[in-house]
């Protein structure tokens, strides 16, 4: 190895840059959306499905998918469920606070695979944000695609993300939207009740010409794939966004290994065909 | 001049002149790191003079056993490998990544300063040299590029000592990493002791190595010198008993995730992470964040992490690898299998440290052989 050209001081992949919280919204208890805006000229160019590493001063860093770019606010929207120390700190951040950002990282959803095909987006719970980010990209070139379906499963009517957007979205003629909740104790829920996978079964699409993007808890994604495979969808046409513990996001720290794959740099989006050999191996 | 042209340059350094090598390296501004005796073993430490070296000592290594023993001669490098490699210098166990200052609510991220250390490593074995090549593939390339590692690596002067013996745990021959280092070093020494004659065959591997060599009183090589150096390496080969069959070794794992041997080894493994700590290629790390008490400054540190801990695979839903079986399987299958898919090389260099230092004597060569046995179902 030539050792005279190894050192590149500008390659600081582990150093965050400061972003400001422009806006904060509580989606439902313990889940917030944050609008993050670069200080100075820090525009992020991202593919839907990519993620950021968000650093909270003195607390730590967490991987979060970009839900959307809000052009009017010049911000990137992240939706966070408070489950650990860093996400809890983010839950309690205030408008105006500064956080550190690295990224975007990973491979996003392969929208190019979906050209001239139907697109099936299946989200479970907090798995919605990474899929949400595809919508503006799809609508921008809507004529490139066939039917577009968005299936979203939430625990209850109270646990539905982005409530203010659904009404306008449901009026979109070019989007088939279905929401299902597992538990509807409220009287004013008129939608479906049950698992999001049951929505897949009732859908009319062409299995030979559909690309499915799935994000949610791993068992939900697996059963979604089984349902799609049963309908005759090819393994290559089903994509998952996977989750594992991440520290670095650049394929260095070793935490997110899934068999030979680093979820951070080889994923987090993978075709079912790629990950099938490892999906059913417990504790891999 | 290319590396291969340097490699044809072989000279002889007399034992009596060895201190001049140490002097030359230190004169060039290097911090010299080499083998030193600890109370019970051999490790790497700073070398100021030749008496810091483990002169006249050897090691006896077997699974779960490392024993120092006096040699009959006064060899400077008459041992095999100590419990740590030079990894701890190039990729330190703890390293600050950045500090952050808070001023009027704004955050200022301050990158870690470029490392100033200029290390010379003396007594690097071929296995450990290959381990550096393995870590280069992780830290010097692509997305996982690490400027802190790359800077130290770029500055490092590597002086190999070719092996003249093999321990009861060595298996570099199976991994294709030794016992003789062929290239990638600045200088390589072969220590030859023959009755009254004690000298080093010096192979020059780079311009940097040449610059050191020109400062030394070297003499020309004779046929007899080369024969003696050759027999030295042959001795290491003859002593090496452990073997690994590396044929289709990736598939050995990919086809055997549920082999009963994993349960068997999990009964013996105590999950202590020692094998990963002594491994010269293990690269996993985690971070520690902290803020100073006034709340105006924070730091992020990286430290080695170990796939044997529950926290390693922590998710909000629980640890992905909650059983010791799955954690041992992760380590072994990564080291010998999936590493090849990730970095185009095995993660094992056959140094045998994981066998020697395993408190319960788990021998990876035996585990790999057992995985090749068809399970009785």
Coordinates of C-alpha atoms in Angstrom, one line a residue, chain B:
Chain B
X1 CA 12.2 2.7 -6.9
X2 CA 9.5 0.2 -6.5
X3 CA 8.9 -1.9 -3.4
X4 CA 10.2 -5.1 -5.1
X5 CA 13.5 -3.4 -5.9
X6 CA 13.9 -2.5 -2.3
X7 CA 13.2 -6.0 -1.3
X8 CA 16.2 -7.3 -3.2
X9 CA 18.3 -5.2 -0.8
X10 CA 19.4 -7.5 2.0
X11 CA 22.1 -6.6 4.4
X12 CA 23.5 -7.9 7.7
X13 CA 23.4 -6.1 11.1
X14 CA 25.5 -7.6 13.8
X15 CA 23.9 -8.1 17.2
X16 CA 26.6 -5.9 18.7
X17 CA 25.4 -3.0 16.5
X18 CA 21.7 -3.5 17.3
X19 CA 21.5 -0.5 19.6
X20 CA 22.4 1.7 16.6
X21 CA 19.2 0.7 15.0
X22 CA 17.3 1.9 18.0
X23 CA 19.3 5.0 18.0
X24 CA 18.7 5.6 14.3
X25 CA 15.0 5.3 14.7
X26 CA 14.8 7.6 17.6
X27 CA 17.1 10.1 15.9
X28 CA 14.5 10.3 13.1
X29 CA 12.0 11.5 15.5
X30 CA 9.9 8.4 16.0
X31 CA 8.4 7.2 19.3
X32 CA 9.7 3.6 19.3
X33 CA 7.3 0.9 20.2
X34 CA 8.4 -2.6 20.7
X35 CA 8.0 -5.8 22.7
X36 CA 8.4 -5.3 26.5
X37 CA 8.0 -7.7 29.4
X38 CA 5.1 -7.1 31.7
X39 CA 4.9 -9.0 35.0
X40 CA 3.4 -12.1 33.4
X41 CA 3.5 -11.7 29.7
X42 CA 4.8 -9.7 26.7
X43 CA 3.2 -6.6 25.4
X44 CA 4.0 -3.6 23.3
X45 CA 5.5 -0.6 25.0
X46 CA 7.9 2.2 24.5
X47 CA 11.5 1.2 23.8
X48 CA 14.3 3.6 24.9
X49 CA 17.2 1.2 24.7
X50 CA 17.8 -2.4 23.8
X51 CA 17.6 -3.6 27.4
X52 CA 13.9 -2.7 27.3
X53 CA 13.4 -5.7 24.9
X54 CA 12.6 -9.1 26.3
X55 CA 16.1 -10.4 25.8
X56 CA 16.5 -14.1 26.5
X57 CA 12.8 -14.7 27.1
X58 CA 10.4 -16.9 25.3
X59 CA 6.7 -17.7 25.7
X60 CA 4.8 -21.0 25.9
X61 CA 1.3 -20.7 24.5
X62 CA -1.5 -23.2 24.6
X63 CA -5.3 -22.7 24.9
X64 CA -5.8 -20.6 28.0
X65 CA -2.1 -20.6 28.8
X66 CA 0.7 -18.0 28.4
X67 CA 3.9 -18.7 30.2
X68 CA 7.2 -16.8 30.1
X69 CA 10.3 -18.9 30.2
X70 CA 14.0 -18.2 30.0
X71 CA 15.7 -19.1 26.8
X72 CA 19.0 -20.9 26.5
X73 CA 20.2 -18.1 24.3
X74 CA 20.1 -14.3 24.4
X75 CA 17.7 -13.8 21.5
X76 CA 16.1 -10.3 21.4
X77 CA 13.0 -11.6 19.7
X78 CA 12.8 -15.2 20.8
X79 CA 9.1 -15.1 21.7
X80 CA 6.0 -15.4 19.5
X81 CA 3.3 -12.7 20.1
X82 CA 2.3 -10.8 23.2
X83 CA -1.3 -10.3 24.2
X84 CA -1.7 -7.1 22.2
X85 CA -0.9 -6.1 18.7
X86 CA 0.0 -2.6 17.5
X87 CA -3.7 -2.0 17.0
X88 CA -3.8 -0.2 20.3
X89 CA -1.6 2.5 18.8
X90 CA -3.1 2.9 15.4
X91 CA -6.7 2.5 16.6
X92 CA -6.5 3.4 20.3
X93 CA -9.0 1.8 22.8
X94 CA -10.2 5.3 23.7
X95 CA -10.1 8.3 21.3
X96 CA -11.9 11.6 21.5
X97 CA -13.8 12.3 18.2
X98 CA -14.8 15.9 18.8
X99 CA -15.6 18.4 21.4
X100 CA -18.6 20.8 21.3
X101 CA -18.8 24.3 22.8
X102 CA -22.1 26.0 23.5
X103 CA -22.0 29.8 23.2
X104 CA -25.2 31.8 23.5
X105 CA -27.1 28.7 22.6
X106 CA -25.2 28.0 19.4
X107 CA -23.1 24.8 19.1
X108 CA -19.5 24.8 17.8
X109 CA -18.2 21.4 16.8
X110 CA -14.4 21.2 17.1
X111 CA -12.8 18.3 15.3
X112 CA -10.1 16.3 17.1
X113 CA -6.6 17.6 16.3
X114 CA -4.6 15.7 13.8
X115 CA -2.6 13.1 15.7
X116 CA 1.0 14.2 16.2
X117 CA 2.4 10.8 17.1
X118 CA 5.0 9.4 14.8
X119 CA 5.4 5.8 15.7
X120 CA 8.0 3.3 14.8
X121 CA 6.9 -0.3 15.5
X122 CA 9.7 -2.7 16.1
X123 CA 9.1 -6.5 16.3
X124 CA 5.9 -6.6 14.3
X125 CA 5.2 -10.2 13.3
X126 CA 3.9 -11.1 9.9
X127 CA 0.4 -11.9 11.3
X128 CA 0.2 -8.5 12.9
X129 CA 1.5 -6.8 9.8
X130 CA -1.4 -8.5 7.9
X131 CA -3.8 -7.4 10.7
X132 CA -2.7 -3.8 9.8
X133 CA -3.5 -4.5 6.2
X134 CA -7.0 -5.7 7.3
X135 CA -7.6 -2.6 9.4
X136 CA -6.4 -0.4 6.5
X137 CA -9.2 -1.8 4.4
X138 CA -11.7 -0.6 7.1
X139 CA -10.2 2.8 8.1
X140 CA -8.4 4.0 5.0
X141 CA -11.0 3.5 2.3
X142 CA -14.4 4.6 1.3
X143 CA -17.3 5.6 3.6
X144 CA -15.6 4.3 6.8
X145 CA -12.5 6.4 6.2
X146 CA -11.0 7.6 9.6
X147 CA -8.6 10.5 9.3
X148 CA -7.2 9.8 12.8
X149 CA -6.2 6.2 11.9
X150 CA -5.0 7.2 8.5
X151 CA -2.7 9.9 9.9
X152 CA -1.1 7.5 12.4
X153 CA -0.8 4.8 9.8
X154 CA 0.8 7.1 7.2
X155 CA 3.4 8.2 9.7
X156 CA 4.2 4.7 11.0
X157 CA 7.5 3.0 10.4
X158 CA 7.1 -0.7 10.5
X159 CA 10.0 -3.0 11.4
X160 CA 9.0 -6.6 11.1
X161 CA 10.7 -9.4 12.9
X162 CA 10.4 -12.6 11.0
X163 CA 9.3 -15.6 13.1
X164 CA 11.8 -18.3 14.0
X165 CA 9.3 -20.2 16.2
X166 CA 5.6 -20.9 16.4
X167 CA 3.6 -21.1 19.5
X168 CA 1.1 -23.8 20.3
X169 CA -1.7 -21.4 19.2
X170 CA -0.2 -20.0 15.9
X171 CA -1.9 -20.8 12.6
X172 CA -0.8 -18.1 10.2
X173 CA 0.2 -20.6 7.6
X174 CA -3.5 -21.6 7.2
X175 CA -4.6 -18.0 6.9
X176 CA -1.9 -17.2 4.3
X177 CA -0.4 -14.5 6.5
X178 CA 3.0 -15.9 7.5
X179 CA 5.3 -16.9 9.1
X180 CA 7.4 -14.8 6.7
X181 CA 6.3 -11.3 5.9
X182 CA 6.9 -10.6 2.1
X183 CA 6.1 -7.0 1.7
X184 CA 4.4 -3.9 3.2
X185 CA 7.1 -3.3 5.8
X186 CA 9.8 -0.7 6.0
X187 CA 12.4 -3.0 7.3
X188 CA 12.3 -6.7 8.2
X189 CA 14.7 -8.4 10.5
X190 CA 15.5 -12.1 10.7
X191 CA 17.3 -12.8 13.9
X192 CA 19.9 -15.5 13.4
X193 CA 21.8 -17.2 16.2
X194 CA 24.4 -19.9 15.4
X195 CA 26.9 -20.7 18.1
X196 CA 29.0 -17.6 18.5
X197 CA 27.3 -15.8 15.6
X198 CA 24.4 -13.6 16.4
X199 CA 23.1 -11.2 13.7
X200 CA 20.1 -9.9 11.9
X201 CA 19.3 -10.3 8.2
X202 CA 17.9 -6.9 7.2
X203 CA 15.4 -6.7 4.4
X204 CA 14.7 -3.2 3.1
X205 CA 11.1 -2.7 2.1
X206 CA 10.7 1.0 1.4
X207 CA 12.4 4.4 1.0
X208 CA 11.8 5.1 4.7
X209 CA 13.4 1.8 5.6
X210 CA 16.3 2.6 3.4
X211 CA 16.8 5.9 5.1
X212 CA 17.2 4.1 8.4
X213 CA 19.4 1.4 6.9
X214 CA 21.9 4.0 5.6
X215 CA 22.5 5.1 9.2
X216 CA 23.6 1.6 10.2
X217 CA 26.9 -0.3 9.9
X218 CA 25.6 -3.0 7.7
X219 CA 27.7 -5.6 5.9
X220 CA 27.0 -7.6 2.8
X221 CA 25.1 -10.9 2.9
X222 CA 26.8 -14.3 2.4
X223 CA 25.2 -17.5 1.2
X224 CA 25.6 -18.9 4.6
X225 CA 23.7 -16.0 6.2
X226 CA 20.8 -16.6 3.8
X227 CA 20.8 -20.3 4.6
X228 CA 20.6 -19.6 8.3
X229 CA 17.8 -17.1 7.9
X230 CA 15.9 -19.6 5.8
X231 CA 16.2 -22.3 8.4
X232 CA 14.9 -19.8 11.0
X233 CA 11.7 -19.4 9.0
X234 CA 11.5 -23.1 8.3
X235 CA 11.7 -23.7 12.1
X236 CA 8.6 -21.7 12.6
X237 CA 6.8 -23.6 9.9
X238 CA 7.9 -27.0 11.4
X239 CA 6.6 -26.0 14.8
X240 CA 3.2 -24.8 13.7
X241 CA 0.7 -27.4 14.6
X242 CA -2.7 -25.7 14.4
X243 CA -4.5 -25.6 11.1
X244 CA -7.7 -24.2 9.7
X245 CA -9.4 -25.4 6.5
X246 CA -10.4 -22.2 4.8
X247 CA -12.0 -23.8 1.8
X248 CA -15.5 -22.3 1.2
X249 CA -15.3 -21.0 4.7
X250 CA -18.0 -18.3 4.1
X251 CA -20.5 -21.1 3.2
X252 CA -19.5 -23.0 6.3
X253 CA -21.2 -20.2 8.2
X254 CA -23.9 -19.2 5.8
X255 CA -25.1 -22.9 5.7
X256 CA -24.7 -23.6 9.4
X257 CA -26.4 -20.8 11.4
X258 CA -28.3 -23.5 13.4
X259 CA -25.4 -26.0 13.7
X260 CA -25.6 -27.7 17.2
X261 CA -21.9 -26.8 17.8
X262 CA -23.1 -23.2 18.5
X263 CA -25.0 -24.5 21.5
X264 CA -22.0 -26.5 22.5
X265 CA -19.6 -23.6 22.4
X266 CA -22.1 -21.3 24.2
X267 CA -22.0 -23.8 27.1
X268 CA -18.3 -23.1 27.4
X269 CA -18.0 -19.4 26.4
X270 CA -18.3 -17.0 29.3
X271 CA -18.9 -13.9 27.1
X272 CA -16.0 -12.0 28.5
X273 CA -15.0 -10.3 25.2
X274 CA -11.3 -11.2 25.8
X275 CA -11.0 -12.7 22.3
X276 CA -12.1 -9.5 20.7
X277 CA -9.9 -7.4 22.9
X278 CA -6.7 -9.3 22.0
X279 CA -7.7 -9.6 18.3
X280 CA -5.5 -7.5 16.1
X281 CA -8.3 -6.9 13.6
X282 CA -11.5 -6.4 15.6
X283 CA -12.6 -2.9 14.8
X284 CA -16.0 -2.4 16.4
X285 CA -16.5 0.7 18.5
X286 CA -19.1 2.6 20.4
X287 CA -19.3 6.2 21.6
X288 CA -19.5 7.9 25.0
X289 CA -21.0 11.3 25.2
X290 CA -20.6 13.6 28.2
X291 CA -20.9 17.2 29.1
X292 CA -18.9 19.2 31.5
X293 CA -20.6 20.3 34.7
X294 CA -21.1 23.9 33.6
X295 CA -23.0 22.6 30.6
X296 CA -21.0 24.7 28.1
X297 CA -18.7 22.0 26.8
X298 CA -19.3 18.4 25.7
X299 CA -17.2 15.7 24.3
X300 CA -17.7 12.6 22.2
X301 CA -15.3 9.7 22.7
X302 CA -15.0 6.5 20.7
X303 CA -14.0 3.4 22.5
X304 CA -13.5 -0.2 21.4
X305 CA -16.8 -2.2 21.7
X306 CA -17.4 -5.9 21.9
X307 CA -20.0 -7.9 20.1
X308 CA -20.2 -10.1 23.3
X309 CA -22.2 -7.5 25.2
X310 CA -26.0 -7.3 25.3
X311 CA -25.8 -3.6 24.7
X312 CA -24.0 -4.1 21.4
X313 CA -27.2 -5.1 19.6
X314 CA -29.5 -3.0 21.7
X315 CA -32.8 -1.9 20.1
X316 CA -35.9 -0.3 21.8
X317 CA -37.5 -3.8 21.6
X318 CA -34.6 -5.5 23.3
X319 CA -31.2 -6.9 22.4
X320 CA -31.2 -8.5 19.0
X321 CA -28.6 -11.0 20.2
X322 CA -29.8 -11.8 23.7
X323 CA -28.2 -15.3 23.9
X324 CA -24.5 -16.0 24.3
X325 CA -24.9 -18.5 21.5
X326 CA -25.9 -15.8 19.0
X327 CA -23.1 -13.5 20.2
X328 CA -20.4 -16.1 19.9
X329 CA -21.8 -17.0 16.5
X330 CA -21.7 -13.4 15.5
X331 CA -18.0 -13.1 16.4
X332 CA -16.8 -16.3 14.8
X333 CA -19.0 -16.0 11.7
X334 CA -18.0 -12.4 11.2
X335 CA -14.3 -12.9 11.8
X336 CA -13.9 -15.9 9.4
X337 CA -16.9 -15.5 7.1
X338 CA -18.9 -12.4 6.5
X339 CA -15.8 -10.3 6.9
X340 CA -14.8 -11.6 3.5
X341 CA -18.0 -10.2 1.9
X342 CA -17.5 -6.9 3.7
X343 CA -13.8 -6.2 3.1
X344 CA -12.5 -8.8 0.6
X345 CA -10.3 -10.5 3.2
X346 CA -10.6 -12.8 6.2
X347 CA -10.8 -11.0 9.5
X348 CA -8.4 -13.6 10.9
X349 CA -4.7 -13.5 10.6
X350 CA -3.9 -16.7 12.6
X351 CA -2.0 -15.0 15.5
X352 CA -3.7 -17.3 17.9
X353 CA -4.3 -14.7 20.6
X354 CA -8.0 -15.5 21.0
X355 CA -7.0 -19.1 21.8
X356 CA -4.2 -18.3 24.2
X357 CA -6.1 -15.6 26.1
X358 CA -9.5 -17.2 26.2
X359 CA -10.0 -17.9 29.9
X360 CA -11.7 -21.2 29.2
X361 CA -9.5 -22.2 26.3
X362 CA -11.9 -22.1 23.4
X363 CA -9.9 -22.9 20.3
X364 CA -11.3 -21.4 17.2
X365 CA -9.5 -23.9 15.0
X366 CA -11.4 -26.7 16.8
X367 CA -14.7 -24.8 16.6
X368 CA -14.2 -24.4 12.9
X369 CA -13.4 -28.0 12.4
X370 CA -16.4 -29.1 14.4
X371 CA -18.7 -26.9 12.3
X372 CA -17.5 -28.9 9.3
X373 CA -18.7 -32.1 10.9
X374 CA -22.2 -33.1 9.8
X375 CA -24.4 -32.7 12.9
X376 CA -26.1 -35.8 14.3
X377 CA -29.7 -34.8 14.1

